[in-house]
Short mmCIF file of C-alpha atoms in Angstrom, two decimals:
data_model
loop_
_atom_site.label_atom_id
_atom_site.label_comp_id
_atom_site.label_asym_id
_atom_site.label_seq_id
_atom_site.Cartn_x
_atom_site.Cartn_y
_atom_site.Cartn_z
CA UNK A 1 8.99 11.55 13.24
CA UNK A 2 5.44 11.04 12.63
CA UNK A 3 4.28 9.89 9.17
CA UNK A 4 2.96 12.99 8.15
CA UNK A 5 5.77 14.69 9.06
CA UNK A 6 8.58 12.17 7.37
CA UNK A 7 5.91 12.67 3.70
CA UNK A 8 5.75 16.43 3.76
CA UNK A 9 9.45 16.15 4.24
CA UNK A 10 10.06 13.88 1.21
CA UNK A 11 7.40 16.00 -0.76
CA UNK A 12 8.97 19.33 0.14
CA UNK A 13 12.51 18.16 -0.59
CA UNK A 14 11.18 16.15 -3.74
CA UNK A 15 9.61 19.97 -4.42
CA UNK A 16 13.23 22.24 -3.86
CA UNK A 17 15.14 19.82 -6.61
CA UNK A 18 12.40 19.94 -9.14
CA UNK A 19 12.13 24.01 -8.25
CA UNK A 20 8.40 24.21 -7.86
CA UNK A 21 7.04 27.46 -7.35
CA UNK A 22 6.17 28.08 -4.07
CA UNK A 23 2.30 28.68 -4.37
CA UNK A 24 2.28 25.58 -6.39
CA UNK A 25 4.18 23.62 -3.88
CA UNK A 26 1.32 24.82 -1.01
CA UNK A 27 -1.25 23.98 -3.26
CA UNK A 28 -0.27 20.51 -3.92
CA UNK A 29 -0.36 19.75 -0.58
CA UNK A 30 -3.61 21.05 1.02
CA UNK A 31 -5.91 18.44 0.76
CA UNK A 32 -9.02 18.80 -1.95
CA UNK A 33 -11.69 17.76 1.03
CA UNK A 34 -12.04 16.05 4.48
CA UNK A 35 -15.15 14.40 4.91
CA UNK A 36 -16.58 13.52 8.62
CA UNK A 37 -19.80 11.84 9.02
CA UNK A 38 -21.54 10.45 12.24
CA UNK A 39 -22.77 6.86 11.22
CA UNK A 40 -25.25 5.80 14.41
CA UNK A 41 -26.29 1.70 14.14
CA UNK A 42 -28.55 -0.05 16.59
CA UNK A 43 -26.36 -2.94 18.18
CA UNK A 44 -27.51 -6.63 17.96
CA UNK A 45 -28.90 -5.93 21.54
CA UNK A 46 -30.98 -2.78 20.56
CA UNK A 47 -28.99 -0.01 21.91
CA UNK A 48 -27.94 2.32 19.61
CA UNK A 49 -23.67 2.94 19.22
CA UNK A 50 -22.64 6.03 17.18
CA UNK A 51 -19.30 5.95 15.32
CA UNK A 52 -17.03 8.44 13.55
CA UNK A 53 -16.51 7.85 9.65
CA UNK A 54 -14.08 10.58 7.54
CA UNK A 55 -12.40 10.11 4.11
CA UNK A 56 -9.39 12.74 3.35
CA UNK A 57 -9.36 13.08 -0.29
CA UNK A 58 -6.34 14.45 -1.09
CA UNK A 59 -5.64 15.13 -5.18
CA UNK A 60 -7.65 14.85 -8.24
CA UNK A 61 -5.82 16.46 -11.20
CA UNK A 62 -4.33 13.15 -12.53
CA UNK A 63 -7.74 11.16 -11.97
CA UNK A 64 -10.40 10.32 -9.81
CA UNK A 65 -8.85 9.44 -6.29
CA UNK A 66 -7.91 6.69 -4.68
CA UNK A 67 -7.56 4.69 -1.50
CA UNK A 68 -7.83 2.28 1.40
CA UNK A 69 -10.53 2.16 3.96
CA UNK A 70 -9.42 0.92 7.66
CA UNK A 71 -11.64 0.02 10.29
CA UNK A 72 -9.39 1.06 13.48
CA UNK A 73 -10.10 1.83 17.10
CA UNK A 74 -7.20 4.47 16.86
CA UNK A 75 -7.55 6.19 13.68
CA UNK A 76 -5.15 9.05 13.43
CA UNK A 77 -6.01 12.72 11.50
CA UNK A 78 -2.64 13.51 10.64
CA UNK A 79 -1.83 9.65 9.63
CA UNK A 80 -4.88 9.50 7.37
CA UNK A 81 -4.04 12.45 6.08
CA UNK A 82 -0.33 11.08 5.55
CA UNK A 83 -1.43 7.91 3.87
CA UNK A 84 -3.93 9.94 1.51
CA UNK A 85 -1.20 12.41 0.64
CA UNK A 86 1.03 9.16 0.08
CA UNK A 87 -1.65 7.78 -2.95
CA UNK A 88 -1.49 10.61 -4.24
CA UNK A 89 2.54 10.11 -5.31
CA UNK A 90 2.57 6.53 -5.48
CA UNK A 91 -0.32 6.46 -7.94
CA UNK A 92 2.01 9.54 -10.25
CA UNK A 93 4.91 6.47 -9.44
CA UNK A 94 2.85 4.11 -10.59
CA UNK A 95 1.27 6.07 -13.65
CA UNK A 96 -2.07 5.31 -13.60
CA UNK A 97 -4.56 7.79 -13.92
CA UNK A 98 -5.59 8.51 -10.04
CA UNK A 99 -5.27 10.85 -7.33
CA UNK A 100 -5.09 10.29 -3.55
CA UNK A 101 -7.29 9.38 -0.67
CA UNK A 102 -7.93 7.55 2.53
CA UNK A 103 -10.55 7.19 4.83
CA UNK A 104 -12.10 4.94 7.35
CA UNK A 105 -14.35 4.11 10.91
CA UNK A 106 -13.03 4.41 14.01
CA UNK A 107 -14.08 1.02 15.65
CA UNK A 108 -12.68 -1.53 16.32
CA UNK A 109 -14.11 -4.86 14.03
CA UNK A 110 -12.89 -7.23 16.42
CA UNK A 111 -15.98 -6.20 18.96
CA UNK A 112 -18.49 -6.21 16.51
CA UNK A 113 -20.62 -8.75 15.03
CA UNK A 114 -20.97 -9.35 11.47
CA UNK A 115 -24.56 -7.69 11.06
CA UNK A 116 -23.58 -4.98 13.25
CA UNK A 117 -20.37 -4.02 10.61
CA UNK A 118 -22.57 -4.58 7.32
CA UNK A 119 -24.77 -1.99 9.20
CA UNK A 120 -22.48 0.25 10.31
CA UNK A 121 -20.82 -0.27 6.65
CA UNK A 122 -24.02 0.50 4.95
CA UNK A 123 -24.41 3.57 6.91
CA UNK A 124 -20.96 5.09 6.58
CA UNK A 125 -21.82 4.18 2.64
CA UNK A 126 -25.42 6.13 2.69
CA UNK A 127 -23.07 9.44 4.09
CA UNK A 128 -20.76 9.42 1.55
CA UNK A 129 -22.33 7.59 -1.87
CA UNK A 130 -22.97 11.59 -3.36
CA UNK A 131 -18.92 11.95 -2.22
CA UNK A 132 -16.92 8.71 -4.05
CA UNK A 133 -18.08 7.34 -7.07
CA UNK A 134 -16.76 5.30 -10.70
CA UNK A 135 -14.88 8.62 -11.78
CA UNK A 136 -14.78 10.92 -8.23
CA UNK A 137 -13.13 8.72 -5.70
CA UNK A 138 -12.51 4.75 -5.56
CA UNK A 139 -12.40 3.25 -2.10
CA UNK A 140 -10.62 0.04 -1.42
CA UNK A 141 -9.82 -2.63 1.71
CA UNK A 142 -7.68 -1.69 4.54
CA UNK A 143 -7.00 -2.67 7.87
CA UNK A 144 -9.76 -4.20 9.31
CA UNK A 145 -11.42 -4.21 5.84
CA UNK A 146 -11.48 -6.47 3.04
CA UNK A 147 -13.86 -7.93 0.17
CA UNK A 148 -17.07 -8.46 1.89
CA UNK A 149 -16.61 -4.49 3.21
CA UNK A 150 -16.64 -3.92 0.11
CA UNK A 151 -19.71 -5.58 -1.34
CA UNK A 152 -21.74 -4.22 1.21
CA UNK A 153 -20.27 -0.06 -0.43
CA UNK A 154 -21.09 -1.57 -3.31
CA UNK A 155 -24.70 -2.37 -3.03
CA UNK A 156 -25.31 0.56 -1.10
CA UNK A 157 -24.14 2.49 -3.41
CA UNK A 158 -25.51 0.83 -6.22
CA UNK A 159 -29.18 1.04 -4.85
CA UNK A 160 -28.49 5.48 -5.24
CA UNK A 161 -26.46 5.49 -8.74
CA UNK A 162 -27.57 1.86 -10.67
CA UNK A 163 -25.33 -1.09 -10.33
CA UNK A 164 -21.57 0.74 -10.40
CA UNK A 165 -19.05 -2.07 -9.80
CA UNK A 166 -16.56 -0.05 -10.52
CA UNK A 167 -16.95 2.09 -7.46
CA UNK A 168 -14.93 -0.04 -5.24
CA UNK A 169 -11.87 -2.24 -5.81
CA UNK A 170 -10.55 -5.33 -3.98
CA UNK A 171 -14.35 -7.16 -4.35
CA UNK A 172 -14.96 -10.76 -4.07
CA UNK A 173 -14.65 -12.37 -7.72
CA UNK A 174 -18.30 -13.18 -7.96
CA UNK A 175 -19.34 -9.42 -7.81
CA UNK A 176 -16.36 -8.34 -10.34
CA UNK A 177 -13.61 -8.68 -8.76
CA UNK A 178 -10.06 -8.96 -10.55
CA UNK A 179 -8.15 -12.22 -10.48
CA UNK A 180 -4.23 -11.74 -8.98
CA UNK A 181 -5.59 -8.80 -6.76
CA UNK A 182 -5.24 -11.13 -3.63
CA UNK A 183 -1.47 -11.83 -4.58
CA UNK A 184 -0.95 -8.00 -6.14
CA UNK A 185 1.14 -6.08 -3.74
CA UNK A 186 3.14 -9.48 -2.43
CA UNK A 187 3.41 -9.82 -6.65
CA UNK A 188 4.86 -6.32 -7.05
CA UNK A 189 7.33 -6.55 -4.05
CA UNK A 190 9.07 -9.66 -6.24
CA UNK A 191 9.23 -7.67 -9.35
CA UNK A 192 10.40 -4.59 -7.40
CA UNK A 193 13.13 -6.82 -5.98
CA UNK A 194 13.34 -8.39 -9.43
CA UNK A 195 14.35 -4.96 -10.99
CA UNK A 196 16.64 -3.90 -8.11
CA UNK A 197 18.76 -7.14 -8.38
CA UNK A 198 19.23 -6.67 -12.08
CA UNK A 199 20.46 -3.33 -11.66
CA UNK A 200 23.07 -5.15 -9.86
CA UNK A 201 24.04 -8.08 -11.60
CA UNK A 202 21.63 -10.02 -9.82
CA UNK A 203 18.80 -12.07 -9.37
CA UNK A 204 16.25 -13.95 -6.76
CA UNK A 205 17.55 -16.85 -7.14
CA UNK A 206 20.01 -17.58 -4.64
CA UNK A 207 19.92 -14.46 -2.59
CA UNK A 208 18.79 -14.93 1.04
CA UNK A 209 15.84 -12.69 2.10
CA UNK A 210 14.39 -11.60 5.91
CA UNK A 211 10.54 -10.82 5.55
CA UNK A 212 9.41 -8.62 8.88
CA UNK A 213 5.17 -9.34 9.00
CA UNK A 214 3.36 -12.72 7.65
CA UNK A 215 0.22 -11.44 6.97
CA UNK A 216 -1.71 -11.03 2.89
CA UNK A 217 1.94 -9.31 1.76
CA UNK A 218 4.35 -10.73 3.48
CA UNK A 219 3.14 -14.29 2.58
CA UNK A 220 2.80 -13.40 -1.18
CA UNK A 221 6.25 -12.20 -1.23
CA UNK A 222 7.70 -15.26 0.71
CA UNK A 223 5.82 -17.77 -1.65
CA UNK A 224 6.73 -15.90 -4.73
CA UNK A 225 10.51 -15.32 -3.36
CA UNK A 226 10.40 -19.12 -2.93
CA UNK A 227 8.85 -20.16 -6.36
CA UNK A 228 12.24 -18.37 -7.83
CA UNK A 229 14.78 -20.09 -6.31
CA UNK A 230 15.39 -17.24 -3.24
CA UNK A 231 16.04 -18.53 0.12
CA UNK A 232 13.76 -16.93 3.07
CA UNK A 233 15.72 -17.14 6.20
CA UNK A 234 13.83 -15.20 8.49
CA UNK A 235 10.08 -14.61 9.11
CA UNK A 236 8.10 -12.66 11.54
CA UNK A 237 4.50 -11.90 12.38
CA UNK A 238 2.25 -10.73 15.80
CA UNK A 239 2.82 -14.07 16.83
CA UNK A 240 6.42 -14.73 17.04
CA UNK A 241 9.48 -15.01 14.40
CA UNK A 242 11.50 -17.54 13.37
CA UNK A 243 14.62 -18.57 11.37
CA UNK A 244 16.39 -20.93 9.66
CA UNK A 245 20.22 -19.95 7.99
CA UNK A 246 19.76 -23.11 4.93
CA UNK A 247 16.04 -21.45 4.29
CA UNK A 248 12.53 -21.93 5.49
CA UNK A 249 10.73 -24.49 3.76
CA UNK A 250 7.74 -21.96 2.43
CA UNK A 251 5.24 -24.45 1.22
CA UNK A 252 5.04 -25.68 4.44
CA UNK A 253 5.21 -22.66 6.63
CA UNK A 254 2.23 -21.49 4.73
CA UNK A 255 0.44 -24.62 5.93
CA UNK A 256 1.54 -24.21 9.62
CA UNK A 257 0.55 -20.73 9.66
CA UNK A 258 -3.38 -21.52 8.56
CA UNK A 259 -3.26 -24.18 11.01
CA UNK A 260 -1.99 -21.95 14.18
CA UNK A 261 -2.86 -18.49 12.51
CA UNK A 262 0.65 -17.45 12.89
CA UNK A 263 4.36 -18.30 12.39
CA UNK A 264 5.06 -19.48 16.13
CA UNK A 265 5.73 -22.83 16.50
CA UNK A 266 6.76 -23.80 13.36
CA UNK A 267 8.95 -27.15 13.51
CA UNK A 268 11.10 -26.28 10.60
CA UNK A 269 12.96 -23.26 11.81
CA UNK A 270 14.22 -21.79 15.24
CA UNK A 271 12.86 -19.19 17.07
CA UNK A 272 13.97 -15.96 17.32
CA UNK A 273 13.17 -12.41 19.06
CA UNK A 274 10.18 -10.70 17.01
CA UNK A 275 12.50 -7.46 16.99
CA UNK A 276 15.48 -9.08 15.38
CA UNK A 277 14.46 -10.40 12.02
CA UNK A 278 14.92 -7.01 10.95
CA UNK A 279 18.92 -7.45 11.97
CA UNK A 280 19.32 -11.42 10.31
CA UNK A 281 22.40 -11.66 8.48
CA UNK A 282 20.50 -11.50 4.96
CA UNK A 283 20.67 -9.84 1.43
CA UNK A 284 17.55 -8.82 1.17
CA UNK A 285 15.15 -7.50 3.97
CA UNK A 286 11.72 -6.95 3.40
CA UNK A 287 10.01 -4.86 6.35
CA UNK A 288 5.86 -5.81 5.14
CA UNK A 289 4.54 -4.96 8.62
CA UNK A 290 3.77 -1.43 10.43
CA UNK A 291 5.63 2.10 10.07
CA UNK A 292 8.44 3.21 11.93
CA UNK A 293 10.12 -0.22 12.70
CA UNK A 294 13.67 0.73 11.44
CA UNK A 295 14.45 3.60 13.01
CA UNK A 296 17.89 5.17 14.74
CA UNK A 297 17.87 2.32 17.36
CA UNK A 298 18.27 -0.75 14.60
CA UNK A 299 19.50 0.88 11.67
CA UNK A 300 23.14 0.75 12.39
CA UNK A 301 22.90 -3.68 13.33
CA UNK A 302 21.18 -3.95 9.79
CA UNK A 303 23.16 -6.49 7.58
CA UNK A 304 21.11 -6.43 4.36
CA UNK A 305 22.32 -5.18 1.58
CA UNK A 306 19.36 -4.20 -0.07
CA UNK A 307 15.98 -3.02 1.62
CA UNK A 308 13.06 -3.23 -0.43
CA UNK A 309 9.75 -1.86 1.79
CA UNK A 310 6.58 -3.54 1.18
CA UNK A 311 5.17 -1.78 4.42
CA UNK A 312 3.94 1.90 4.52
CA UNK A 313 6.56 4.05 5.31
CA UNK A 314 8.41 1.37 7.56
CA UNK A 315 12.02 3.64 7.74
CA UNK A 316 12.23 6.59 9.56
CA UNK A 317 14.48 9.70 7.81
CA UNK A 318 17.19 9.17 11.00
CA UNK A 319 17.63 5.38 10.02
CA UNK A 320 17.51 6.53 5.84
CA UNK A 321 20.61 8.15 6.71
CA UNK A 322 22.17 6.14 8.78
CA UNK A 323 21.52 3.42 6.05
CA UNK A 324 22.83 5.23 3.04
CA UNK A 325 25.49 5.89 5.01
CA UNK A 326 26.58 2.19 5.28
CA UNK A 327 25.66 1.83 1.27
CA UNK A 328 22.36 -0.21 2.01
CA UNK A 329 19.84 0.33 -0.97
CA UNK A 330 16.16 1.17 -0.36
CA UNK A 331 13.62 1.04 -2.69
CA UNK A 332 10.84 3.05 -1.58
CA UNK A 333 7.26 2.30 -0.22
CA UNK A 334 5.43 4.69 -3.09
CA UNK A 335 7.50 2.38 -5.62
CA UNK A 336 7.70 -1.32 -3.86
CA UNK A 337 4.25 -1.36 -2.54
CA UNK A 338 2.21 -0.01 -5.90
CA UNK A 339 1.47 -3.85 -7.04
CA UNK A 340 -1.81 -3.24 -4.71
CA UNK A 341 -3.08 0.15 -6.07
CA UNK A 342 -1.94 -1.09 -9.86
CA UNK A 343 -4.33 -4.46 -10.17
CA UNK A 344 -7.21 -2.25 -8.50
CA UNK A 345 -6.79 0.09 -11.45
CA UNK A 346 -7.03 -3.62 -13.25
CA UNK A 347 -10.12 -4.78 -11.59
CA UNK A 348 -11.37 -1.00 -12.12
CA UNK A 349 -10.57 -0.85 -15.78
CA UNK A 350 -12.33 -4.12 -16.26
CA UNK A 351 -15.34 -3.21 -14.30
CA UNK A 352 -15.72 -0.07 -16.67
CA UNK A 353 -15.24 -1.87 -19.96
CA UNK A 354 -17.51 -5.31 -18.63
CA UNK A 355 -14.76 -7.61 -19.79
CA UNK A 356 -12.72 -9.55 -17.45
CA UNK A 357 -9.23 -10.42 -18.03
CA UNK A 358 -7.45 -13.56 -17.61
CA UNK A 359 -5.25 -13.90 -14.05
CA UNK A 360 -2.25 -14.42 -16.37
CA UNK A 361 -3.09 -11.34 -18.57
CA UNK A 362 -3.03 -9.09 -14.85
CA UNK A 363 0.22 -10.46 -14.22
CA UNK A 364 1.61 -10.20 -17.25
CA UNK A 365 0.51 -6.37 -17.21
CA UNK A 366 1.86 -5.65 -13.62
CA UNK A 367 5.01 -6.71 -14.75
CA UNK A 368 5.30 -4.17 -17.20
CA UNK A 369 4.25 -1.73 -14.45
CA UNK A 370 6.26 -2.71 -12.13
CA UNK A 371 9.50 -3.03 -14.81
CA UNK A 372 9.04 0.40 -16.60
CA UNK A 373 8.39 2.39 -12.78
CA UNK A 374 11.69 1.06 -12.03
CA UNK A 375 13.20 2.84 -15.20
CA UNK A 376 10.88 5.82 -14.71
CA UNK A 377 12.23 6.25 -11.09
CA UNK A 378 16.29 5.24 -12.38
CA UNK A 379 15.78 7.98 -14.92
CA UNK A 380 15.24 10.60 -12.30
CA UNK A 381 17.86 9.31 -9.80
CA UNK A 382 20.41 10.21 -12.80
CA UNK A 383 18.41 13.26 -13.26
CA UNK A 384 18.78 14.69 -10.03
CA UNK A 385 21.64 13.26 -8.67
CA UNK A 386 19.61 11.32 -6.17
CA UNK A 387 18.82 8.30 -3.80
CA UNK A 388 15.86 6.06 -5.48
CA UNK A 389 13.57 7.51 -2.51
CA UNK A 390 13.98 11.06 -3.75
CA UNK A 391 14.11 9.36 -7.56
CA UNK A 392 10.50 7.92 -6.82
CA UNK A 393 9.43 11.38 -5.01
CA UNK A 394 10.04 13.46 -7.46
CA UNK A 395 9.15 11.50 -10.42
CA UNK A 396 5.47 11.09 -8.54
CA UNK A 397 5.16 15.15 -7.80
CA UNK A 398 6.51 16.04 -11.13
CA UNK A 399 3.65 14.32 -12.61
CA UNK A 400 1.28 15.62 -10.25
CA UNK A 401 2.68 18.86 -10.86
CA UNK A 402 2.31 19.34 -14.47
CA UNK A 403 -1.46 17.92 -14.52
CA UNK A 404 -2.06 20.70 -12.11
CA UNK A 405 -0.73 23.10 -14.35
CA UNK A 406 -1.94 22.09 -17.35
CA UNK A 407 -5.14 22.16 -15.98
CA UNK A 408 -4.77 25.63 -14.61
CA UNK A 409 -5.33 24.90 -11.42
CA UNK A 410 -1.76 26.64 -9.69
CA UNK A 411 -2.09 29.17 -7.74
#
């Protein structure tokens, strides 16, 4: 199942045990707009290369909306429109005061030169700057994206509308960036996990964790895992995976992996299949890589107790059941992966008031996020008589929901 499909399925089943009205139900999930712009760049060599840019904005009742932008040779409609739909809930999760969106280029960065992406960036920007804006539509990083991307939006944009920092989030410090937002979503996956183990009696310390993908998340989480005493057994990335049963020395790892850009071939660990860090003997795993990965094929050779998913939807419906099943745990991807979206609301509230906060003051703050979206989503588990997936679902569209009806926007 596709990721569009598996989210309209968790929306519309989130949907029958609130009992939304029907029309209200359609409504919430036809997207506001889709946006599609031809962005044509003369190459470093003179020729010209034309490109295909689109943003999906999804839902505004709750705030202006919000979202990644990926630079990807492949870019999927119905995924975009998956992952824009997905902001919109995880944002209602979260409960800060944005909607959902997603957008992107289809190219691929890697065969492009640095001019040639500020160019194309700066084009894509010049199509769109009447279409996002401080209190329309925030972009943010993505795959194949990241600060600079974004300073380049920015002072395109600014050079239309006046200097507007807060138009984009995820910028490099010097143009207004927030402090922590580099460590954010790896930050939010340990007090996710944090919350989840105190339900049960535990806490980090001590438990052994598997971490599937090494890259800005994955990392985070290990280092932060490791700073509280929890033992990382198991690591994977694109370039191999490795374990070690007594735990992997982090500190260390971290060094190895700036030195080789990857995981392989670290001396303090053996190596293992890529595939079968998911299926380490572990408490915890933590899938921080792609979609799909544990799916009816792995599902039933998982050993972890608890699952807590930094990726985007990285368990497929088949393997939820199968897992729930067994009595494995999962806290969601719209809960476990909101640290991100939460410090850019940081970074954007900052940029709006001119006042910069200290790093301790953001993590202090996403704490108390993080801590009281737990609750929020526990409350409507008991509620509803239901998994913490549905829990989180429902707690997002109910809130999404009753904006759009107080605002008289239902159908």
């Amino acid at each position: 199942m596709n990721a569009l499909a598996a989210t309209n399925r968790n929306f519309k089943l989130a949907a029958r045990l609130l009992g939304l009205d029907s029309k209200l139900e359609k409504s919430l999930l036809i997207p506001f707009r889709e946006i599609k712009v031809e962005c044509t760049i003369p190459k470093d060599d003179g020729t010209l290369a034309s490109f295909v840019g689109f943003r999906v904005q999804h839902d505004n009742a709750r705030g202006p909306m919000k979202g990644g932008i990926r630079y990807h040779p492949e870019v999927d409609p119905d995924e975009v429109n998956a992952l824009a739909q997905l902001m919109t809930w995880k944002t209602a999760v979260a409960n800060i005061p944005y909607g959902g969106a997603k957008g992107g280029i289809g190219c691929n960065p890697g065969d492009l030169s640095i001019s040639e992406l500020e160019r194309l960036t700066r084009v894509f920007t010049q199509k769109i700057h009447d279409l996002i804006g401080i209190h329309i539509d925030v972009p943010a990083p993505d795959m194949g994206t990241g600060p600079q991307t974004m300073a380049w939006i920015l002072d395109e944009y600014s050079k239309f509308h006046g200097h507007s920092p807060a138009v984009v989030t995820g910028k490099p410090i010097d143009l207004g960036g927030s402090l922590g937002r580099d460590a954010a979503t790896g930050r939010g996956v340990l007090f996710a996990a944090e919350a989840l183990l105190n339900e049960h009696g535990k806490t980090v310390s001590g438990q052994r964790f598997a971490i599937q993908g090494f890259g800005n998340v994955g990392s985070w989480a290990a280092q932060l895992i490791h700073e509280q005493g929890g033992k990382v057994v198991a690591v994977s990335d694109i370039t191999g995976a490795i374990k070690n049963s007594k735990g992997i020395d982090v500190p260390n790892l971290m060094k190895h992996v700036k030195e080789h850009k990857g995981v392989k071939g670290f001396h303090g660990a053996d190596a293992i299949e890529p595939q079968s860090v998911l299926v380490e003997d572990c408490d915890i795993l933590i899938p921080a890589a792609l979609g799909g990965v544990i799916n009816r094929e792995n599902a039933n050779d998982i050993k972890a107790k608890f699952i807590v998913e930094a990726a985007n939807h990285p368990t497929d419906p088949e393997a939820d059941e199968i897992l729930s099943k067994k009595g494995v745990v999962i806290l969601p991807d719209i809960y476990a992966n909101s640290g991100g979206v939460t410090v850019s609301y940081f970074e954007w509230v900052q940029n709006i008031q001119g006042f910069m906060w200290e790093e301790e003051k953001v993590n202090d703050v996403l704490k108390t996020y993080m801590t009281k979206g737990f609750k929020d989503v526990k409350e409507m588990c008991k509620t509803h008589d239901c998994d913490l997936r549905m829990g989180a679902f429902t707690l997002g569209v109910n809130r999404v929901a009753r904006a759009t009806v107080l605002r008289g926007w239902e159908a």
